[in-house]
mmCIF file of C-alpha atoms in Angstrom:
data_model
loop_
_atom_site.group_PDB
_atom_site.id
_atom_site.type_symbol
_atom_site.label_atom_id
_atom_site.label_comp_id
_atom_site.label_asym_id
_atom_site.label_seq_id
_atom_site.Cartn_x
_atom_site.Cartn_y
_atom_site.Cartn_z
ATOM 1 C CA UNK A 222 49.342 5.064 -27.857
ATOM 2 C CA UNK A 223 46.072 3.475 -26.813
ATOM 3 C CA UNK A 224 43.598 5.426 -24.797
ATOM 4 C CA UNK A 225 42.806 4.094 -21.330
ATOM 5 C CA UNK A 226 39.489 2.344 -20.961
ATOM 6 C CA UNK A 227 36.754 4.620 -19.639
ATOM 7 C CA UNK A 228 36.083 4.307 -15.965
ATOM 8 C CA UNK A 229 32.943 2.357 -15.076
ATOM 9 C CA UNK A 230 29.992 4.553 -14.151
ATOM 10 C CA UNK A 231 29.739 5.431 -10.498
ATOM 11 C CA UNK A 232 27.272 3.435 -8.425
ATOM 12 C CA UNK A 233 24.165 5.454 -7.543
ATOM 13 C CA UNK A 234 22.170 3.708 -4.800
ATOM 14 C CA UNK A 235 18.942 5.629 -5.500
ATOM 15 C CA UNK A 236 19.112 4.915 -9.230
ATOM 16 C CA UNK A 237 19.832 1.255 -8.479
ATOM 17 C CA UNK A 238 16.914 1.016 -6.047
ATOM 18 C CA UNK A 239 14.430 2.525 -8.495
ATOM 19 C CA UNK A 240 15.143 -0.358 -10.886
ATOM 20 C CA UNK A 241 14.627 -3.159 -8.345
ATOM 21 C CA UNK A 242 10.844 -3.794 -8.476
ATOM 22 C CA UNK A 243 10.860 -6.829 -6.181
ATOM 23 C CA UNK A 244 12.809 -5.029 -3.478
ATOM 24 C CA UNK A 245 10.612 -1.936 -3.830
ATOM 25 C CA UNK A 246 7.423 -3.964 -3.478
ATOM 26 C CA UNK A 247 8.817 -5.962 -0.559
ATOM 27 C CA UNK A 248 9.708 -2.763 1.315
ATOM 28 C CA UNK A 249 6.248 -1.395 0.524
ATOM 29 C CA UNK A 250 4.649 -4.447 2.140
ATOM 30 C CA UNK A 251 6.913 -4.084 5.172
ATOM 31 C CA UNK A 252 5.946 -0.428 5.653
ATOM 32 C CA UNK A 253 2.232 -1.170 5.193
ATOM 33 C CA UNK A 254 2.404 -4.040 7.671
ATOM 34 C CA UNK A 255 3.879 -1.671 10.232
ATOM 35 C CA UNK A 256 1.096 0.789 9.478
ATOM 36 C CA UNK A 257 -1.629 -1.798 10.168
ATOM 37 C CA UNK A 258 0.011 -2.982 13.397
ATOM 38 C CA UNK A 259 0.484 0.584 14.602
ATOM 39 C CA UNK A 260 -3.023 1.725 13.596
ATOM 40 C CA UNK A 261 -4.582 -1.178 15.459
ATOM 41 C CA UNK A 262 -2.402 -0.428 18.503
ATOM 42 C CA UNK A 263 -3.513 3.224 18.688
ATOM 43 C CA UNK A 264 -7.169 2.571 17.780
ATOM 44 C CA UNK A 265 -9.318 4.733 20.038
ATOM 45 C CA UNK A 266 -6.433 7.101 20.811
ATOM 46 C CA UNK A 267 -5.759 8.737 17.431
ATOM 47 C CA UNK A 268 -8.895 9.793 15.442
ATOM 48 C CA UNK A 269 -8.816 7.799 12.185
ATOM 49 C CA UNK A 270 -10.036 10.472 9.748
ATOM 50 C CA UNK A 271 -7.745 13.106 11.234
ATOM 51 C CA UNK A 272 -4.841 10.662 11.107
ATOM 52 C CA UNK A 273 -5.488 9.994 7.427
ATOM 53 C CA UNK A 274 -5.820 13.682 6.557
ATOM 54 C CA UNK A 275 -2.687 14.717 8.459
ATOM 55 C CA UNK A 276 -0.828 11.761 6.953
ATOM 56 C CA UNK A 277 -1.338 13.015 3.404
ATOM 57 C CA UNK A 278 -0.788 16.678 4.278
ATOM 58 C CA UNK A 279 2.544 15.734 5.848
ATOM 59 C CA UNK A 280 3.510 13.592 2.867
ATOM 60 C CA UNK A 281 2.692 16.406 0.447
ATOM 61 C CA UNK A 282 4.715 18.954 2.422
ATOM 62 C CA UNK A 283 7.730 16.621 2.565
ATOM 63 C CA UNK A 284 7.625 15.992 -1.175
ATOM 64 C CA UNK A 285 6.758 19.485 -2.376
ATOM 65 C CA UNK A 286 10.291 20.993 -2.396
ATOM 66 C CA UNK A 287 11.533 18.073 -4.512
ATOM 67 C CA UNK A 288 8.425 17.789 -6.654
ATOM 68 C CA UNK A 289 7.887 21.477 -7.437
ATOM 69 C CA UNK A 290 10.044 21.658 -10.618
ATOM 70 C CA UNK A 291 8.392 18.500 -11.959
ATOM 71 C CA UNK A 292 4.919 19.734 -11.027
ATOM 72 C CA UNK A 293 5.458 22.917 -13.032
ATOM 73 C CA UNK A 294 6.684 20.924 -16.013
ATOM 74 C CA UNK A 295 3.922 18.304 -15.799
ATOM 75 C CA UNK A 296 1.074 20.680 -14.978
ATOM 76 C CA UNK A 297 -0.346 20.771 -18.559
ATOM 77 C CA UNK A 298 -0.543 16.953 -18.536
ATOM 78 C CA UNK A 299 -2.067 16.839 -15.051
ATOM 79 C CA UNK A 300 -4.636 19.496 -15.945
ATOM 80 C CA UNK A 301 -5.555 17.722 -19.186
ATOM 81 C CA UNK A 302 -6.228 14.512 -17.231
ATOM 82 C CA UNK A 303 -7.726 16.145 -14.142
ATOM 83 C CA UNK A 304 -10.746 13.778 -13.775
ATOM 84 C CA UNK A 305 -8.434 10.755 -13.875
ATOM 85 C CA UNK A 306 -6.016 12.306 -11.369
ATOM 86 C CA UNK A 307 -8.823 13.228 -8.975
ATOM 87 C CA UNK A 308 -10.224 9.718 -9.196
ATOM 88 C CA UNK A 309 -6.799 8.218 -8.397
ATOM 89 C CA UNK A 310 -6.579 10.591 -5.427
ATOM 90 C CA UNK A 311 -9.982 9.429 -4.213
ATOM 91 C CA UNK A 312 -9.585 5.662 -4.500
ATOM 92 C CA UNK A 313 -5.865 5.411 -3.734
ATOM 93 C CA UNK A 314 -5.477 7.994 -0.980
ATOM 94 C CA UNK A 315 -8.638 9.555 0.463
ATOM 95 C CA UNK A 316 -11.174 6.727 0.664
ATOM 96 C CA UNK A 317 -8.822 3.746 0.873
ATOM 97 C CA UNK A 318 -6.717 5.146 3.689
ATOM 98 C CA UNK A 319 -9.454 6.780 5.757
ATOM 99 C CA UNK A 320 -11.816 3.807 5.668
ATOM 100 C CA UNK A 321 -9.070 1.328 6.591
ATOM 101 C CA UNK A 322 -8.054 3.407 9.627
ATOM 102 C CA UNK A 323 -11.697 3.762 10.590
ATOM 103 C CA UNK A 324 -12.283 0.025 10.168
ATOM 104 C CA UNK A 325 -9.411 -0.791 12.532
ATOM 105 C CA UNK A 326 -11.434 0.850 15.304
ATOM 106 C CA UNK A 327 -13.846 -2.094 15.066
ATOM 107 C CA UNK A 328 -12.291 -5.131 13.425
ATOM 108 C CA UNK A 329 -10.029 -7.701 15.049
ATOM 109 C CA UNK A 330 -6.472 -8.244 13.814
ATOM 110 C CA UNK A 331 -7.244 -11.784 12.594
ATOM 111 C CA UNK A 332 -10.129 -10.583 10.451
ATOM 112 C CA UNK A 333 -8.149 -7.659 9.021
ATOM 113 C CA UNK A 334 -5.257 -9.915 8.023
ATOM 114 C CA UNK A 335 -7.604 -12.416 6.406
ATOM 115 C CA UNK A 336 -9.242 -9.669 4.380
ATOM 116 C CA UNK A 337 -5.847 -8.151 3.486
ATOM 117 C CA UNK A 338 -4.821 -11.478 1.958
ATOM 118 C CA UNK A 339 -7.566 -11.034 -0.681
ATOM 119 C CA UNK A 340 -5.864 -7.927 -2.082
ATOM 120 C CA UNK A 341 -4.384 -9.633 -5.183
ATOM 121 C CA UNK A 342 -7.797 -10.976 -6.148
ATOM 122 C CA UNK A 343 -9.268 -7.453 -6.226
ATOM 123 C CA UNK A 344 -6.394 -6.233 -8.407
ATOM 124 C CA UNK A 345 -6.918 -9.146 -10.814
ATOM 125 C CA UNK A 346 -10.700 -8.618 -10.961
ATOM 126 C CA UNK A 347 -10.379 -4.891 -11.693
ATOM 127 C CA UNK A 348 -7.692 -5.530 -14.342
ATOM 128 C CA UNK A 349 -9.957 -8.077 -16.007
ATOM 129 C CA UNK A 350 -13.132 -5.974 -15.776
ATOM 130 C CA UNK A 351 -11.594 -2.721 -16.989
ATOM 131 C CA UNK A 352 -8.891 -3.797 -19.440
ATOM 132 C CA UNK A 353 -9.470 -7.475 -20.223
ATOM 133 C CA UNK A 354 -6.180 -8.456 -18.610
ATOM 134 C CA UNK A 355 -6.423 -11.925 -17.086
ATOM 135 C CA UNK A 356 -4.013 -13.805 -14.924
ATOM 136 C CA UNK A 357 -1.486 -16.153 -16.454
ATOM 137 C CA UNK A 358 -1.319 -19.682 -15.126
ATOM 138 C CA UNK A 359 1.803 -18.826 -13.138
ATOM 139 C CA UNK A 360 0.182 -15.732 -11.620
ATOM 140 C CA UNK A 361 -2.931 -17.682 -10.590
ATOM 141 C CA UNK A 362 -0.826 -20.489 -9.123
ATOM 142 C CA UNK A 363 1.383 -18.017 -7.276
ATOM 143 C CA UNK A 364 -1.555 -16.132 -5.768
ATOM 144 C CA UNK A 365 -3.176 -19.405 -4.678
ATOM 145 C CA UNK A 366 0.022 -20.724 -3.074
ATOM 146 C CA UNK A 367 0.804 -17.478 -1.285
ATOM 147 C CA UNK A 368 -2.815 -17.201 -0.091
ATOM 148 C CA UNK A 369 -2.485 -20.696 1.384
ATOM 149 C CA UNK A 370 0.641 -19.502 3.173
ATOM 150 C CA UNK A 371 -1.137 -16.462 4.588
ATOM 151 C CA UNK A 372 -4.009 -18.606 5.859
ATOM 152 C CA UNK A 373 -1.542 -21.062 7.402
ATOM 153 C CA UNK A 374 0.012 -18.248 9.439
ATOM 154 C CA UNK A 375 -3.206 -16.499 10.414
ATOM 155 C CA UNK A 376 -5.095 -19.673 11.323
ATOM 156 C CA UNK A 377 -2.037 -21.091 13.127
ATOM 157 C CA UNK A 378 -2.089 -24.166 10.917
ATOM 158 C CA UNK A 379 -5.690 -25.021 11.812
ATOM 159 C CA UNK A 380 -7.876 -24.383 8.759
ATOM 160 C CA UNK A 381 -10.972 -25.526 10.686
ATOM 161 C CA UNK A 382 -10.741 -22.180 12.532
ATOM 162 C CA UNK A 383 -12.254 -20.550 9.419
ATOM 163 C CA UNK A 384 -15.649 -21.858 10.533
ATOM 164 C CA UNK A 385 -15.445 -19.851 13.769
ATOM 165 C CA UNK A 386 -14.672 -16.479 12.201
ATOM 166 C CA UNK A 387 -17.437 -13.879 12.257
ATOM 167 C CA UNK A 388 -17.398 -10.547 10.457
ATOM 168 C CA UNK A 389 -18.646 -7.147 11.622
ATOM 169 C CA UNK A 390 -19.032 -3.699 10.080
ATOM 170 C CA UNK A 391 -15.322 -3.020 10.527
ATOM 171 C CA UNK A 392 -14.544 -6.052 8.358
ATOM 172 C CA UNK A 393 -16.837 -4.800 5.599
ATOM 173 C CA UNK A 394 -15.240 -1.361 5.806
ATOM 174 C CA UNK A 395 -11.754 -2.846 5.595
ATOM 175 C CA UNK A 396 -12.774 -4.985 2.626
ATOM 176 C CA UNK A 397 -14.096 -1.904 0.827
ATOM 177 C CA UNK A 398 -10.701 -0.220 1.289
ATOM 178 C CA UNK A 399 -9.067 -3.146 -0.508
ATOM 179 C CA UNK A 400 -11.628 -2.954 -3.323
ATOM 180 C CA UNK A 401 -10.729 0.727 -3.642
ATOM 181 C CA UNK A 402 -6.984 0.117 -3.607
ATOM 182 C CA UNK A 403 -7.348 -2.748 -6.084
ATOM 183 C CA UNK A 404 -8.966 -0.260 -8.472
ATOM 184 C CA UNK A 405 -6.090 2.190 -7.895
ATOM 185 C CA UNK A 406 -3.561 -0.577 -8.586
ATOM 186 C CA UNK A 407 -5.279 -1.558 -11.833
ATOM 187 C CA UNK A 408 -5.489 2.057 -13.044
ATOM 188 C CA UNK A 409 -2.033 3.316 -12.095
ATOM 189 C CA UNK A 410 -0.215 1.756 -15.111
ATOM 190 C CA UNK A 411 -2.679 3.704 -17.341
ATOM 191 C CA UNK A 412 -2.039 7.016 -15.610
ATOM 192 C CA UNK A 413 -0.825 10.064 -17.550
ATOM 193 C CA UNK A 414 2.917 9.986 -18.141
ATOM 194 C CA UNK A 415 4.467 12.281 -15.545
ATOM 195 C CA UNK A 416 7.406 12.286 -13.181
ATOM 196 C CA UNK A 417 6.858 10.022 -10.161
ATOM 197 C CA UNK A 418 7.122 12.996 -7.773
ATOM 198 C CA UNK A 419 4.505 14.923 -9.743
ATOM 199 C CA UNK A 420 2.110 12.008 -9.509
ATOM 200 C CA UNK A 421 2.401 11.325 -5.794
ATOM 201 C CA UNK A 422 2.563 14.972 -4.666
ATOM 202 C CA UNK A 423 -0.511 15.908 -6.725
ATOM 203 C CA UNK A 424 -2.571 12.907 -5.591
ATOM 204 C CA UNK A 425 -1.600 13.230 -1.914
ATOM 205 C CA UNK A 426 -2.534 16.922 -1.950
ATOM 206 C CA UNK A 427 -5.907 16.190 -3.545
ATOM 207 C CA UNK A 428 -6.506 13.240 -1.219
ATOM 208 C CA UNK A 429 -5.794 15.409 1.835
ATOM 209 C CA UNK A 430 -8.154 18.140 0.610
ATOM 210 C CA UNK A 431 -10.899 15.573 0.091
ATOM 211 C CA UNK A 432 -10.504 14.460 3.712
ATOM 212 C CA UNK A 433 -10.546 17.928 5.299
ATOM 213 C CA UNK A 434 -14.386 18.192 5.592
ATOM 214 C CA UNK A 435 -14.553 14.733 7.180
ATOM 215 C CA UNK A 436 -11.796 15.604 9.640
ATOM 216 C CA UNK A 437 -13.724 18.728 10.644
ATOM 217 C CA UNK A 438 -16.844 16.599 11.160
ATOM 218 C CA UNK A 439 -14.833 14.127 13.248
ATOM 219 C CA UNK A 440 -13.503 16.972 15.385
ATOM 220 C CA UNK A 441 -17.064 18.250 15.911
ATOM 221 C CA UNK A 442 -18.025 14.869 17.394
ATOM 222 C CA UNK A 443 -15.380 15.272 20.105
ATOM 223 C CA UNK A 444 -12.715 13.014 18.584
ATOM 224 C CA UNK A 445 -9.677 15.280 18.903
ATOM 225 C CA UNK A 446 -6.004 14.615 18.266
ATOM 226 C CA UNK A 447 -3.940 14.554 21.466
ATOM 227 C CA UNK A 448 -0.475 16.031 21.090
ATOM 228 C CA UNK A 449 1.302 13.340 23.111
ATOM 229 C CA UNK A 450 4.149 10.964 22.293
ATOM 230 C CA UNK A 451 1.896 8.179 20.986
ATOM 231 C CA UNK A 452 0.069 10.498 18.579
ATOM 232 C CA UNK A 453 3.212 12.212 17.320
ATOM 233 C CA UNK A 454 5.086 8.924 16.848
ATOM 234 C CA UNK A 455 2.103 7.488 14.983
ATOM 235 C CA UNK A 456 1.900 10.510 12.691
ATOM 236 C CA UNK A 457 5.659 10.488 12.108
ATOM 237 C CA UNK A 458 5.702 6.858 11.053
ATOM 238 C CA UNK A 459 2.528 7.189 8.954
ATOM 239 C CA UNK A 460 3.832 10.207 7.034
ATOM 240 C CA UNK A 461 7.293 8.853 6.237
ATOM 241 C CA UNK A 462 7.122 5.098 5.753
ATOM 242 C CA UNK A 463 3.690 3.816 4.606
ATOM 243 C CA UNK A 464 2.969 7.084 2.780
ATOM 244 C CA UNK A 465 5.918 8.928 1.248
ATOM 245 C CA UNK A 466 8.259 5.986 0.718
ATOM 246 C CA UNK A 467 5.719 3.181 0.254
ATOM 247 C CA UNK A 468 3.672 4.928 -2.435
ATOM 248 C CA UNK A 469 6.780 6.003 -4.344
ATOM 249 C CA UNK A 470 8.037 2.423 -4.186
ATOM 250 C CA UNK A 471 4.642 0.915 -5.028
ATOM 251 C CA UNK A 472 3.995 3.145 -8.035
ATOM 252 C CA UNK A 473 7.480 2.457 -9.376
ATOM 253 C CA UNK A 474 7.116 -1.293 -8.840
ATOM 254 C CA UNK A 475 3.790 -1.313 -10.692
ATOM 255 C CA UNK A 476 5.317 0.650 -13.558
ATOM 256 C CA UNK A 477 8.148 -1.881 -13.882
ATOM 257 C CA UNK A 478 6.283 -5.217 -13.700
ATOM 258 C CA UNK A 479 2.541 -4.435 -13.922
ATOM 259 C CA UNK A 480 -0.318 -4.901 -11.451
ATOM 260 C CA UNK A 481 -0.909 -8.647 -11.759
ATOM 261 C CA UNK A 482 2.747 -9.571 -11.211
ATOM 262 C CA UNK A 483 2.967 -7.051 -8.364
ATOM 263 C CA UNK A 484 -0.291 -8.075 -6.661
ATOM 264 C CA UNK A 485 1.083 -11.172 -4.830
ATOM 265 C CA UNK A 486 3.329 -8.865 -2.809
ATOM 266 C CA UNK A 487 0.132 -7.912 -0.911
ATOM 267 C CA UNK A 488 0.505 -11.301 0.766
ATOM 268 C CA UNK A 489 3.752 -10.173 2.373
ATOM 269 C CA UNK A 490 1.811 -7.655 4.483
ATOM 270 C CA UNK A 491 0.275 -10.227 6.867
ATOM 271 C CA UNK A 492 3.543 -12.179 6.847
ATOM 272 C CA UNK A 493 5.478 -9.124 8.004
ATOM 273 C CA UNK A 494 2.650 -8.304 10.422
ATOM 274 C CA UNK A 495 2.925 -11.687 12.120
ATOM 275 C CA UNK A 496 6.718 -11.368 12.233
ATOM 276 C CA UNK A 497 6.366 -7.980 13.930
ATOM 277 C CA UNK A 498 4.071 -9.549 16.510
ATOM 278 C CA UNK A 499 6.753 -12.152 17.228
ATOM 279 C CA UNK A 500 9.568 -9.608 17.521
ATOM 280 C CA UNK A 501 7.754 -6.678 19.139
ATOM 281 C CA UNK A 502 5.017 -8.376 21.140
ATOM 282 C CA UNK A 503 6.945 -11.442 22.266
ATOM 283 C CA UNK A 504 4.827 -14.029 20.466
ATOM 284 C CA UNK A 505 6.495 -17.413 19.973
ATOM 285 C CA UNK A 506 7.787 -18.560 16.566
ATOM 286 C CA UNK A 507 6.119 -21.863 15.663
ATOM 287 C CA UNK A 508 6.362 -24.353 12.821
ATOM 288 C CA UNK A 509 3.211 -23.042 11.114
ATOM 289 C CA UNK A 510 4.900 -19.623 10.806
ATOM 290 C CA UNK A 511 7.812 -21.176 8.920
ATOM 291 C CA UNK A 512 5.482 -23.222 6.708
ATOM 292 C CA UNK A 513 3.407 -20.134 5.918
ATOM 293 C CA UNK A 514 6.443 -17.986 5.167
ATOM 294 C CA UNK A 515 7.778 -20.642 2.779
ATOM 295 C CA UNK A 516 4.453 -20.874 0.929
ATOM 296 C CA UNK A 517 4.096 -17.101 0.614
ATOM 297 C CA UNK A 518 7.659 -16.705 -0.670
ATOM 298 C CA UNK A 519 7.156 -19.513 -3.193
ATOM 299 C CA UNK A 520 3.889 -18.001 -4.387
ATOM 300 C CA UNK A 521 5.357 -14.519 -4.791
ATOM 301 C CA UNK A 522 8.325 -15.886 -6.768
ATOM 302 C CA UNK A 523 6.076 -17.951 -9.058
ATOM 303 C CA UNK A 524 3.521 -15.191 -9.679
ATOM 304 C CA UNK A 525 6.050 -12.416 -10.280
ATOM 305 C CA UNK A 526 8.042 -14.276 -12.913
ATOM 306 C CA UNK A 527 8.509 -12.424 -16.165
ATOM 307 C CA UNK A 528 5.773 -13.183 -18.659
ATOM 308 C CA UNK A 529 3.110 -11.473 -20.707
ATOM 309 C CA UNK A 530 -0.289 -10.933 -19.198
ATOM 310 C CA UNK A 531 -3.093 -12.472 -21.172
ATOM 311 C CA UNK A 532 -5.994 -10.704 -22.779
ATOM 312 C CA UNK A 533 -9.449 -12.126 -22.245
#
């Protein structure tokens, strides 16, 4: 008598999601786009340094019950690589997040989106400078095409508008946050081998602690957090979506396909941002939006194709 065939393994949605790098990185861009739109909306109402500090404290507290067993197991590895882990906390969480929130107090949305579109270039430059990893032809073509799509959307199809753009200190601050996050993106594939929850809980905790003195200074200047609906909703969104979920998704996506193939997904942030403006703020959908979306999607598909990165 023949034995019955074994039943197929049960479908686990979480396990399936953790092996879908393109979906993970797309959701990350969506959450970060919402973060930029929201941060610009509440600029002047929610203190930026306090928002950043509370954001990472909240993320750490949410993750801690799930991460604790892994933290105990991975502690010898984390301690052995403490300088590296502290540096990742600084560039990926403390400085990058705080300076971008602070910059949005000064910069205009158009300027911020233009600067955001340069994110993949910073990742590529850091990867080349630190590890000799250069872009493949497909990656370079994809970044260029998707950048053209971003500019088409932001400039409303009129590239001559570039000549009328002026930059202020907020723009320089926002650009420095992207330089910082590009460094984080280039380094994260070389991080110590730990569980994903150990990595993000440790770095968010350290990032929050680094921001505490600056939050105290901000409070001393009279910039206090108001416990109203706008502040609480902002904190709730910031803690859950662009922090806890986005960084888990981003780190996993980088681990699966590498920084240069993942970098073009930065270009989805301004695309999602413009779409949110259409849906939430009542802006009209125009032909240049569709052209820009098509270019960005084509560029992301081309740049993220499977292929070996080249050594310089």
